[in-house]
Tab-separated table of C-alpha atoms and ligand atoms in Angstrom:
chain	number	residue	atom	x	y	z
A	9	MET	CA	169.707	101.838	197.971
A	10	CYS	CA	173.004	103.496	198.769
A	11	ASP	CA	174.032	103.221	195.130
A	12	ARG	CA	170.855	104.955	194.093
A	13	LEU	CA	171.456	107.602	196.682
A	14	PHE	CA	174.842	108.305	195.137
A	15	GLN	CA	173.418	108.502	191.597
A	16	ASP	CA	170.742	110.895	192.718
A	17	ILE	CA	173.253	113.282	194.207
A	18	SER	CA	175.750	112.986	191.362
A	19	SER	CA	173.068	113.648	188.743
A	20	GLY	CA	172.178	116.833	190.585
A	21	ARG	CA	168.513	115.873	190.825
A	22	THR	CA	166.505	116.876	193.848
A	23	VAL	CA	165.104	113.770	195.411
A	24	ILE	CA	162.502	113.526	198.093
A	25	ASN	CA	161.810	109.861	198.063
A	26	PHE	CA	160.694	109.393	201.603
A	27	GLU	CA	157.680	110.342	203.620
A	28	SER	CA	158.429	110.925	207.264
A	29	PRO	CA	157.113	113.349	209.856
A	30	ILE	CA	160.638	113.768	211.178
A	31	TRP	CA	162.321	117.144	210.742
A	32	ARG	CA	165.990	116.229	210.754
A	33	PRO	CA	168.956	118.005	212.416
A	34	PHE	CA	171.283	120.123	210.262
A	35	THR	CA	169.354	119.113	207.150
A	36	GLN	CA	167.753	121.013	204.288
A	37	MET	CA	164.707	118.763	204.016
A	38	LYS	CA	163.918	119.787	200.455
A	39	THR	CA	167.134	118.400	199.020
A	40	ALA	CA	167.600	115.593	201.529
A	41	VAL	CA	167.651	112.036	200.267
A	42	ALA	CA	166.133	109.176	202.217
A	43	PRO	CA	168.445	108.423	205.130
A	44	PRO	CA	169.510	104.792	205.432
A	45	LYS	CA	167.662	103.029	208.217
A	46	VAL	CA	169.984	101.489	210.792
A	47	VAL	CA	168.657	98.385	212.493
A	48	ARG	CA	171.647	97.236	214.544
A	49	GLY	CA	175.068	98.290	215.745
A	50	GLU	CA	178.051	96.174	216.722
A	51	GLY	CA	181.542	97.500	217.391
A	52	ILE	CA	182.436	99.854	214.568
A	53	TRP	CA	179.669	98.433	212.374
A	54	LEU	CA	176.189	99.720	211.650
A	55	GLU	CA	173.819	97.304	209.950
A	56	LEU	CA	171.268	98.738	207.561
A	57	GLU	CA	167.741	97.564	206.900
A	58	ASP	CA	168.825	96.022	203.590
A	59	GLY	CA	171.495	93.960	205.343
A	60	ARG	CA	174.466	96.084	204.267
A	61	ARG	CA	177.088	96.972	206.863
A	62	ILE	CA	178.596	100.411	207.193
A	63	MET	CA	181.782	101.183	209.108
A	64	ASP	CA	181.220	104.063	211.541
A	65	CYS	CA	184.340	106.200	211.033
A	66	ILE	CA	183.032	109.236	212.940
A	67	SER	CA	181.729	107.571	216.105
A	68	SER	CA	178.185	108.642	215.255
A	69	TRP	CA	178.761	112.390	215.689
A	70	TRP	CA	181.776	111.883	217.966
A	71	VAL	CA	180.076	110.109	220.847
A	72	THR	CA	180.722	106.354	220.498
A	73	LEU	CA	183.922	105.360	222.286
A	74	HIS	CA	183.977	101.583	222.650
A	75	GLY	CA	181.888	100.662	219.639
A	76	HIS	CA	178.161	100.217	219.216
A	77	ALA	CA	176.046	98.046	221.516
A	78	HIS	CA	178.954	97.343	223.836
A	79	PRO	CA	177.977	94.509	226.209
A	80	ALA	CA	179.478	96.131	229.316
A	81	LEU	CA	177.513	99.336	228.772
A	82	ALA	CA	174.344	97.424	227.927
A	83	GLU	CA	174.738	95.387	231.105
A	84	ALA	CA	175.277	98.483	233.284
A	85	LEU	CA	172.234	100.120	231.724
A	86	TYR	CA	170.054	97.052	232.191
A	87	ARG	CA	171.019	96.621	235.832
A	88	GLN	CA	170.448	100.267	236.643
A	89	ALA	CA	167.107	100.299	234.811
A	90	GLN	CA	165.862	97.545	237.098
A	91	GLN	CA	167.034	99.439	240.175
A	92	LEU	CA	166.254	103.130	239.650
A	93	GLU	CA	165.666	104.743	236.267
A	94	GLN	CA	165.252	108.380	237.332
A	95	VAL	CA	164.791	110.523	240.400
A	96	ILE	CA	164.581	114.262	240.961
A	97	PHE	CA	168.134	115.495	241.538
A	98	ALA	CA	167.206	118.551	243.588
A	99	GLY	CA	167.034	117.437	247.207
A	100	PHE	CA	167.844	113.797	246.344
A	101	THR	CA	170.924	111.897	245.319
A	102	HIS	CA	171.828	108.402	244.151
A	103	ALA	CA	174.853	106.138	243.955
A	104	PRO	CA	175.559	106.306	240.187
A	105	ALA	CA	175.857	110.120	240.236
A	106	GLU	CA	177.931	110.107	243.454
A	107	GLN	CA	180.277	107.445	242.124
A	108	LEU	CA	180.605	109.049	238.725
A	109	ALA	CA	181.457	112.453	240.204
A	110	GLU	CA	184.096	110.881	242.455
A	111	LYS	CA	185.598	108.876	239.634
A	112	LEU	CA	185.687	111.815	237.226
A	113	LEU	CA	187.595	113.902	239.748
A	114	THR	CA	190.336	111.276	239.956
A	115	HIS	CA	191.034	111.791	236.229
A	116	VAL	CA	191.019	115.593	235.832
A	117	PRO	CA	193.522	118.173	237.149
A	118	ALA	CA	193.298	118.362	240.945
A	119	ALA	CA	192.166	121.995	240.893
A	120	LEU	CA	188.793	120.897	239.497
A	121	ARG	CA	186.792	119.859	242.550
A	122	ARG	CA	183.065	120.260	241.837
A	123	VAL	CA	180.780	118.498	239.355
A	124	PHE	CA	177.559	120.002	238.010
A	125	PHE	CA	175.353	117.616	236.010
A	126	SER	CA	173.282	118.343	232.916
A	127	ASP	CA	172.425	116.407	229.781
A	128	ASN	CA	174.084	117.591	226.550
A	129	GLY	CA	177.138	119.428	225.323
A	130	SER	CA	175.454	122.751	224.561
A	131	THR	CA	174.048	122.778	228.050
A	132	ALA	CA	177.392	121.928	229.626
A	133	VAL	CA	178.684	125.098	227.951
A	134	GLU	CA	175.624	127.187	228.916
A	135	VAL	CA	176.197	126.126	232.506
A	136	GLY	CA	179.861	127.103	232.226
A	137	LEU	CA	178.986	130.559	230.884
A	138	LYS	CA	176.345	131.209	233.521
A	139	MET	CA	178.607	129.909	236.263
A	140	ALA	CA	181.460	132.167	235.144
A	141	TYR	CA	179.244	135.241	234.969
A	142	GLN	CA	177.617	134.652	238.340
A	143	TYR	CA	180.999	133.890	239.898
A	144	TRP	CA	181.962	137.501	239.247
A	145	LEU	CA	178.512	138.815	240.141
A	146	ASN	CA	178.581	137.053	243.525
A	147	GLN	CA	181.922	138.706	244.217
A	148	GLY	CA	180.631	142.179	243.447
A	149	GLU	CA	181.908	142.449	239.875
A	150	PRO	CA	178.724	142.527	237.757
A	151	GLY	CA	180.611	144.321	235.001
A	152	ARG	CA	182.410	141.156	234.001
A	153	SER	CA	179.786	139.956	231.566
A	154	ARG	CA	181.811	139.605	228.352
A	155	PHE	CA	183.525	136.543	226.972
A	156	ILE	CA	186.344	135.934	224.515
A	157	GLY	CA	185.854	133.127	221.995
A	158	PHE	CA	187.876	131.804	219.053
A	159	GLU	CA	187.370	131.975	215.314
A	160	GLY	CA	185.985	128.657	214.154
A	161	GLY	CA	184.792	127.817	217.657
A	162	TYR	CA	181.721	125.641	218.053
A	163	HIS	CA	180.061	125.191	221.427
A	164	GLY	CA	176.564	123.997	220.625
A	165	ASP	CA	173.271	125.214	219.205
A	166	THR	CA	171.555	126.930	222.126
A	167	ILE	CA	171.594	130.735	222.313
A	168	GLY	CA	174.453	131.124	224.786
A	169	ALA	CA	176.568	128.442	223.139
A	170	MET	CA	175.907	130.059	219.746
A	171	SER	CA	176.900	133.451	221.117
A	172	ILE	CA	180.329	132.262	222.171
A	173	GLY	CA	180.758	130.363	218.893
A	174	GLN	CA	179.521	133.258	216.769
A	175	SER	CA	181.986	132.778	214.000
A	176	SER	CA	180.404	129.467	213.050
A	177	THR	CA	178.831	129.224	209.616
A	178	TRP	CA	175.354	128.342	210.774
A	179	TRP	CA	174.551	131.269	213.035
A	180	GLN	CA	174.003	134.146	210.632
A	181	PRO	CA	170.178	134.164	210.829
A	182	PHE	CA	170.273	134.214	214.618
A	183	GLN	CA	172.727	137.074	214.959
A	184	PRO	CA	170.231	139.523	216.519
A	185	LEU	CA	169.436	137.013	219.276
A	186	LEU	CA	173.030	136.470	220.361
A	187	PHE	CA	175.001	138.322	223.019
A	188	GLU	CA	178.204	140.051	221.956
A	189	THR	CA	181.513	138.262	222.250
A	190	ASP	CA	185.030	139.157	221.218
A	191	VAL	CA	186.442	136.704	218.728
A	192	VAL	CA	190.178	136.088	218.370
A	193	PRO	CA	192.113	134.005	215.816
A	194	PHE	CA	192.677	130.299	216.509
A	195	PRO	CA	196.267	129.346	215.564
A	196	ALA	CA	195.304	126.254	213.581
A	197	THR	CA	198.286	124.174	212.563
A	198	PHE	CA	199.125	121.036	210.572
A	199	THR	CA	202.037	118.775	209.670
A	200	GLY	CA	204.841	120.834	208.144
A	201	ASP	CA	203.355	124.196	209.142
A	202	ASN	CA	206.240	126.661	209.484
A	203	GLN	CA	204.117	129.638	210.453
A	204	VAL	CA	202.574	128.250	213.579
A	205	GLU	CA	204.639	130.324	215.985
A	206	GLN	CA	203.733	133.513	214.178
A	207	LYS	CA	200.021	132.609	214.244
A	208	GLU	CA	200.191	131.818	217.945
A	209	ALA	CA	201.953	135.094	218.701
A	210	GLU	CA	199.336	137.061	216.761
A	211	SER	CA	196.495	135.386	218.589
A	212	LEU	CA	198.098	135.861	222.008
A	213	THR	CA	198.842	139.516	221.297
A	214	LYS	CA	195.239	140.121	220.317
A	215	ILE	CA	194.025	138.410	223.499
A	216	GLU	CA	196.424	140.392	225.643
A	217	VAL	CA	195.235	143.680	224.140
A	218	LEU	CA	191.604	142.731	224.807
A	219	LEU	CA	192.344	141.641	228.371
A	220	ASN	CA	194.042	144.960	229.054
A	221	GLN	CA	191.047	146.917	227.739
A	222	THR	CA	188.120	145.062	229.279
A	223	SER	CA	187.340	143.038	232.393
A	224	TYR	CA	186.089	139.771	230.917
A	225	ALA	CA	184.169	137.003	232.617
A	226	GLY	CA	185.949	134.235	230.746
A	227	ILE	CA	187.787	132.874	227.727
A	228	VAL	CA	186.153	129.879	226.071
A	229	ILE	CA	188.141	127.461	223.919
A	230	GLU	CA	187.991	123.956	222.512
A	231	PRO	CA	191.477	122.867	223.616
A	232	LEU	CA	193.781	121.195	221.043
A	233	VAL	CA	191.030	120.490	218.485
A	234	GLN	CA	188.173	122.642	217.214
A	235	GLY	CA	185.605	120.068	216.104
A	236	ALA	CA	182.739	121.391	214.012
A	237	GLY	CA	184.843	124.367	212.888
A	238	GLY	CA	186.778	121.924	210.696
A	239	MET	CA	188.956	119.717	212.948
A	240	ARG	CA	191.406	122.575	213.374
A	241	MET	CA	194.231	121.738	215.729
A	242	CYS	CA	196.479	123.895	217.880
A	243	ARG	CA	199.650	123.092	219.783
A	244	PRO	CA	199.778	122.451	223.544
A	245	GLN	CA	202.252	125.358	223.783
A	246	PHE	CA	199.517	127.749	222.701
A	247	LEU	CA	197.234	126.589	225.502
A	248	GLN	CA	200.080	126.957	228.002
A	249	ASN	CA	200.611	130.562	226.932
A	250	LEU	CA	196.872	131.200	226.954
A	251	GLU	CA	196.648	129.835	230.488
A	252	GLN	CA	199.412	132.205	231.597
A	253	LEU	CA	197.605	135.190	230.088
A	254	ALA	CA	194.364	134.167	231.780
A	255	ARG	CA	196.058	133.728	235.169
A	256	ARG	CA	197.744	137.115	234.898
A	257	SER	CA	194.497	138.961	234.182
A	258	GLY	CA	192.347	136.869	236.519
A	259	VAL	CA	189.845	135.965	233.799
A	260	LEU	CA	188.321	132.467	233.985
A	261	LEU	CA	189.556	129.881	231.504
A	262	ILE	CA	186.724	127.678	230.228
A	263	TYR	CA	187.592	124.495	228.332
A	264	ASP	CA	184.902	123.031	226.116
A	265	GLU	CA	186.063	119.409	225.992
A	266	VAL	CA	182.664	118.156	224.897
A	267	MET	CA	184.339	116.557	221.875
A	268	THR	CA	187.990	116.256	222.988
A	269	GLY	CA	187.182	114.572	226.301
A	270	PHE	CA	187.534	110.881	227.164
A	271	GLY	CA	190.548	109.941	225.112
A	272	ARG	CA	189.870	111.637	221.781
A	273	THR	CA	193.184	113.536	221.806
A	274	GLY	CA	195.190	110.476	222.826
A	275	GLU	CA	195.063	111.384	226.517
A	276	LEU	CA	191.958	111.168	228.654
A	277	PHE	CA	191.513	114.958	228.403
A	278	ALA	CA	193.089	117.695	226.293
A	279	CYS	CA	193.893	119.628	229.478
A	280	LEU	CA	196.057	116.706	230.620
A	281	LYS	CA	197.715	116.376	227.225
A	282	SER	CA	198.526	120.088	227.153
A	283	ALA	CA	199.460	120.209	230.863
A	284	THR	CA	197.076	123.113	231.419
A	285	VAL	CA	194.320	123.604	233.982
A	286	PRO	CA	191.037	125.341	233.181
A	287	ASP	CA	188.794	126.905	235.822
A	288	ILE	CA	185.742	125.346	234.209
A	289	LEU	CA	185.672	122.122	232.180
A	290	CYS	CA	182.662	121.130	230.029
A	291	LEU	CA	182.199	117.452	229.132
A	292	SER	CA	179.526	115.475	227.328
A	293	LYS	CA	179.581	113.365	224.092
A	294	GLY	CA	181.902	110.495	225.176
A	295	LEU	CA	180.964	110.785	228.850
A	296	SER	CA	178.444	107.939	228.676
A	297	GLY	CA	180.562	106.069	226.124
A	298	GLY	CA	178.088	107.265	223.496
A	299	CYS	CA	175.082	105.506	225.002
A	300	LEU	CA	172.921	108.154	226.604
A	301	PRO	CA	172.768	111.946	226.768
A	302	LEU	CA	174.722	113.197	229.767
A	303	ALA	CA	176.955	116.174	230.518
A	304	VAL	CA	178.944	117.672	233.359
A	305	THR	CA	180.498	121.056	234.000
A	306	LEU	CA	183.435	120.856	236.401
A	307	ALA	CA	184.591	123.832	238.443
A	308	THR	CA	187.405	124.777	240.790
A	309	GLU	CA	186.863	125.157	244.501
A	310	ALA	CA	187.253	128.943	244.190
A	311	ILE	CA	184.301	129.110	241.818
A	312	TYR	CA	182.207	126.860	244.027
A	313	GLN	CA	183.038	128.959	247.089
A	314	ALA	CA	181.756	132.117	245.404
A	315	PHE	CA	178.283	130.521	245.377
A	316	TYR	CA	178.564	128.925	248.839
A	317	SER	CA	176.823	131.399	251.105
A	318	ASP	CA	174.128	132.098	253.705
A	319	ASP	CA	172.604	134.311	251.044
A	320	ALA	CA	170.103	132.215	249.038
A	321	THR	CA	170.368	134.498	246.009
A	322	LYS	CA	173.997	133.492	245.565
A	323	ALA	CA	173.056	129.883	244.714
A	324	PHE	CA	173.385	128.618	241.163
A	325	TYR	CA	169.787	128.467	239.962
A	326	HIS	CA	170.104	126.102	237.054
A	327	GLY	CA	168.849	122.559	236.531
A	328	HIS	CA	167.187	120.213	234.082
A	329	SER	CA	164.492	117.582	234.411
A	330	TYR	CA	166.938	114.768	233.728
A	331	THR	CA	169.880	116.231	235.644
A	332	GLY	CA	172.146	113.376	236.771
A	333	ASN	CA	169.928	110.679	235.280
A	334	PRO	CA	170.861	107.365	236.970
A	335	LEU	CA	170.814	105.328	233.744
A	336	ALA	CA	173.193	107.717	232.014
A	337	CYS	CA	175.447	107.908	235.099
A	338	ALA	CA	175.611	104.113	235.443
A	339	THR	CA	176.539	103.809	231.772
A	340	ALA	CA	179.154	106.539	232.130
A	341	LEU	CA	180.709	104.699	235.070
A	342	ALA	CA	180.957	101.523	233.006
A	343	SER	CA	182.466	103.486	230.129
A	344	LEU	CA	185.086	105.118	232.371
A	345	GLU	CA	186.012	101.693	233.701
A	346	LEU	CA	186.611	100.474	230.148
A	347	LEU	CA	188.803	103.501	229.467
A	348	GLU	CA	190.764	102.848	232.660
A	349	GLN	CA	191.261	99.198	231.745
A	350	ASN	CA	192.334	99.849	228.132
A	351	PRO	CA	194.000	103.247	227.774
A	352	GLN	CA	196.052	101.857	224.882
A	353	MET	CA	192.818	101.824	222.836
A	354	PHE	CA	192.944	105.583	222.449
A	355	GLN	CA	196.637	106.153	223.142
A	356	GLY	CA	197.849	104.115	220.181
A	357	MET	CA	195.600	105.401	217.428
A	358	GLU	CA	197.560	108.519	216.471
A	359	GLN	CA	200.515	106.393	215.439
A	360	LEU	CA	198.267	104.276	213.227
A	361	HIS	CA	196.714	107.364	211.629
A	362	ARG	CA	200.179	108.753	210.893
A	363	HIS	CA	201.369	105.446	209.506
A	364	TYR	CA	198.509	105.093	207.036
A	365	LEU	CA	198.500	108.768	206.118
A	366	GLU	CA	202.178	108.521	205.225
A	367	GLN	CA	201.682	105.246	203.406
A	368	TRP	CA	198.593	106.026	201.370
A	369	LEU	CA	198.419	109.735	200.896
A	370	PRO	CA	201.930	111.069	200.365
A	371	ASP	CA	202.228	114.315	198.442
A	372	HIS	CA	198.835	113.834	196.876
A	373	PRO	CA	198.036	116.913	194.739
A	374	ARG	CA	194.472	117.129	196.072
A	375	LEU	CA	195.328	116.967	199.763
A	376	ALA	CA	196.511	119.727	202.055
A	377	ARG	CA	197.043	120.462	205.726
A	378	VAL	CA	197.230	116.898	207.017
A	379	ARG	CA	196.861	116.822	210.805
A	380	THR	CA	196.435	114.302	213.585
A	381	CYS	CA	195.677	114.492	217.279
A	382	GLY	CA	195.157	111.237	219.123
A	383	THR	CA	192.220	109.372	217.611
A	384	ILE	CA	191.443	112.232	215.203
A	385	ALA	CA	192.935	112.615	211.729
A	386	ALA	CA	191.963	115.356	209.272
A	387	LEU	CA	193.005	116.855	205.968
A	388	ASP	CA	191.645	119.416	203.541
A	389	LEU	CA	190.759	118.641	199.944
A	390	VAL	CA	192.035	121.158	197.432
A	391	THR	CA	188.898	122.358	195.671
A	392	ASP	CA	189.770	125.434	193.601
A	393	GLY	CA	188.341	127.924	196.047
A	394	ASP	CA	185.145	126.020	196.833
A	395	GLU	CA	185.954	125.714	200.514
A	396	GLY	CA	184.097	126.012	203.792
A	397	TYR	CA	181.133	124.135	205.199
A	398	PHE	CA	178.910	124.563	202.144
A	399	SER	CA	181.547	123.308	199.722
A	400	ALA	CA	179.822	121.286	196.979
A	401	ILE	CA	182.312	118.483	197.462
A	402	ALA	CA	180.946	117.476	200.893
A	403	PRO	CA	177.678	115.795	199.868
A	404	ILE	CA	179.356	114.069	196.918
A	405	LEU	CA	182.067	112.639	199.126
A	406	LYS	CA	179.600	111.628	201.805
A	407	ALA	CA	177.530	109.682	199.274
A	408	ARG	CA	180.556	108.008	197.699
A	409	PHE	CA	181.916	106.946	201.060
A	410	LEU	CA	178.524	105.560	202.007
A	411	ALA	CA	178.367	103.618	198.749
A	412	ALA	CA	181.806	102.221	199.635
A	413	GLY	CA	180.578	101.165	203.078
A	414	LEU	CA	181.990	103.997	205.192
A	415	LEU	CA	180.199	106.510	207.368
A	416	ILE	CA	182.344	109.612	206.846
A	417	ARG	CA	180.783	113.061	206.977
A	418	PRO	CA	183.136	115.744	205.660
A	419	LEU	CA	182.908	119.229	207.133
A	420	GLY	CA	182.901	121.101	203.835
A	421	ASN	CA	186.193	120.294	202.134
A	422	THR	CA	187.664	118.931	205.374
A	423	LEU	CA	187.816	115.183	205.534
A	424	TYR	CA	188.278	113.646	208.957
A	425	LEU	CA	188.252	110.346	210.770
A	426	MET	CA	187.265	109.913	214.401
A	427	PRO	CA	186.544	106.211	214.806
A	428	PRO	CA	185.407	104.332	217.893
A	429	TYR	CA	188.441	103.115	219.833
A	430	CYS	CA	187.709	99.465	219.024
A	431	ILE	CA	188.692	99.878	215.355
A	432	THR	CA	191.494	97.459	214.422
A	433	SER	CA	194.634	98.303	212.516
A	434	ASP	CA	193.380	96.293	209.520
A	435	GLU	CA	190.050	98.072	209.533
A	436	LEU	CA	191.761	101.440	209.665
A	437	GLU	CA	193.989	100.408	206.769
A	438	PHE	CA	190.870	99.503	204.780
A	439	VAL	CA	189.389	102.915	205.590
A	440	TYR	CA	192.469	104.727	204.296
A	441	GLN	CA	192.605	102.564	201.163
A	442	THR	CA	188.970	103.329	200.444
A	443	ILE	CA	189.465	107.051	201.023
A	444	ARG	CA	192.325	107.020	198.572
A	445	GLN	CA	190.235	105.242	195.933
A	446	VAL	CA	187.364	107.679	196.390
A	447	ILE	CA	189.612	110.730	196.189
A	448	ASP	CA	191.430	109.413	193.134
A	449	SER	CA	188.051	108.840	191.448
A	450	LEU	CA	186.938	112.453	191.870
B	524	LIG	C1	179.033	118.748	219.895
B	524	LIG	C2	179.665	119.835	220.645
B	524	LIG	C3	178.911	120.669	221.495
B	524	LIG	C4	177.428	120.533	221.621
B	524	LIG	O1	177.054	119.317	222.185
B	524	LIG	P1	175.562	118.794	221.975
B	524	LIG	O2	175.480	117.583	222.828
B	524	LIG	O3	175.449	118.498	220.500
B	524	LIG	O4	174.651	119.868	222.394
B	524	LIG	C5	179.573	121.636	222.214
B	524	LIG	N1	180.894	121.793	222.105
B	524	LIG	C6	181.655	121.024	221.302
B	524	LIG	C7	183.126	121.244	221.244
B	524	LIG	C8	181.068	120.024	220.535
B	524	LIG	O5	181.805	119.289	219.711
């Protein structure tokens, strides 16, 4: 079936060979081919209906940390499901949420003291934006309603998250619905980049000018790695300088670590790796180890105190039906324990990426801007100008990788790997060998 899928795409024919009521995410249904049906997961493997096994090289949209169907997570979920599956989180509490909040705080910078639960990455960011705005409002500064975001930033698909990630490719039709943001350049860098300092200086200068002109509510950034924008990476030094600018002007620094959190960058969080401290930290994706939807927005004590009042209107009126769901919290606790027990799982992967990149893809004429950060490796394919998310190369590559047994989903002409942490050195070597074969066959 996967072979046929590849032929269909390569022949340029439009194929609708499946009947399903499901309207799929990020998919033009008219040109979509039948998606493979997955019946089982184990470690880095996904087993298809026809018995074939596919290696999950992107952690199923960046969520799976320890591999699929991990027994420890399954066990935690099963136990919790027999105990308490869900309870209203307004006016009630439960052990999994209490324990998870406590445990999370032991792993983030000490300035982050308060944990607000929600259930997906976009919402973690929405909460961060609303929190930042109301923080100023509660202190008598209602004028601070504007945010600064970065070119290529992606923060989710809800209206607020789209507004702060306005430069993303997908938002054009929704432009009239979005609130205005100021967008500054992201100093994306790569191995051998000799202009990085200049790019950083330009970005910082632009930010400084904006901060001097306007009283902003916050600056929102994906620290170290912009995910959906094309796995664009910046240096820790840039974040350190950004933090200094933010501190000087008093604006809140909001880190969207929905993707970079929980070991992706080689440290548990990008803020730790860059030795910087945000005022607000948004987490989701890997929080539950990739098992269940769950998110948190962490805040400093100063932010929390701005809401802490005898005045009821100063409370943070935000919440979701499944806020702090016990099943998701119990799974997240089990996942954090695995990360604590085996930090080398995510700490060692960057070295492996570098090793295989150097071994298999040296000076290849079709490859540019090779970059690595922790468990993430990315490079751009040289495509004669056909770049960006809608590059024609993306679906062809995706189909060829699938035919070769790999789940890899290029972002336009950007090829990246973000495997579950349980991938072995041999498996990673096989992935790089296969990538090389596919690229050489183009
Ligand atoms: C995926 C992602 C989001 C959105 O998370 P969802 O759970 O898909 O809503 C937000 N920010 C970043 C950096 C992400 O990678």
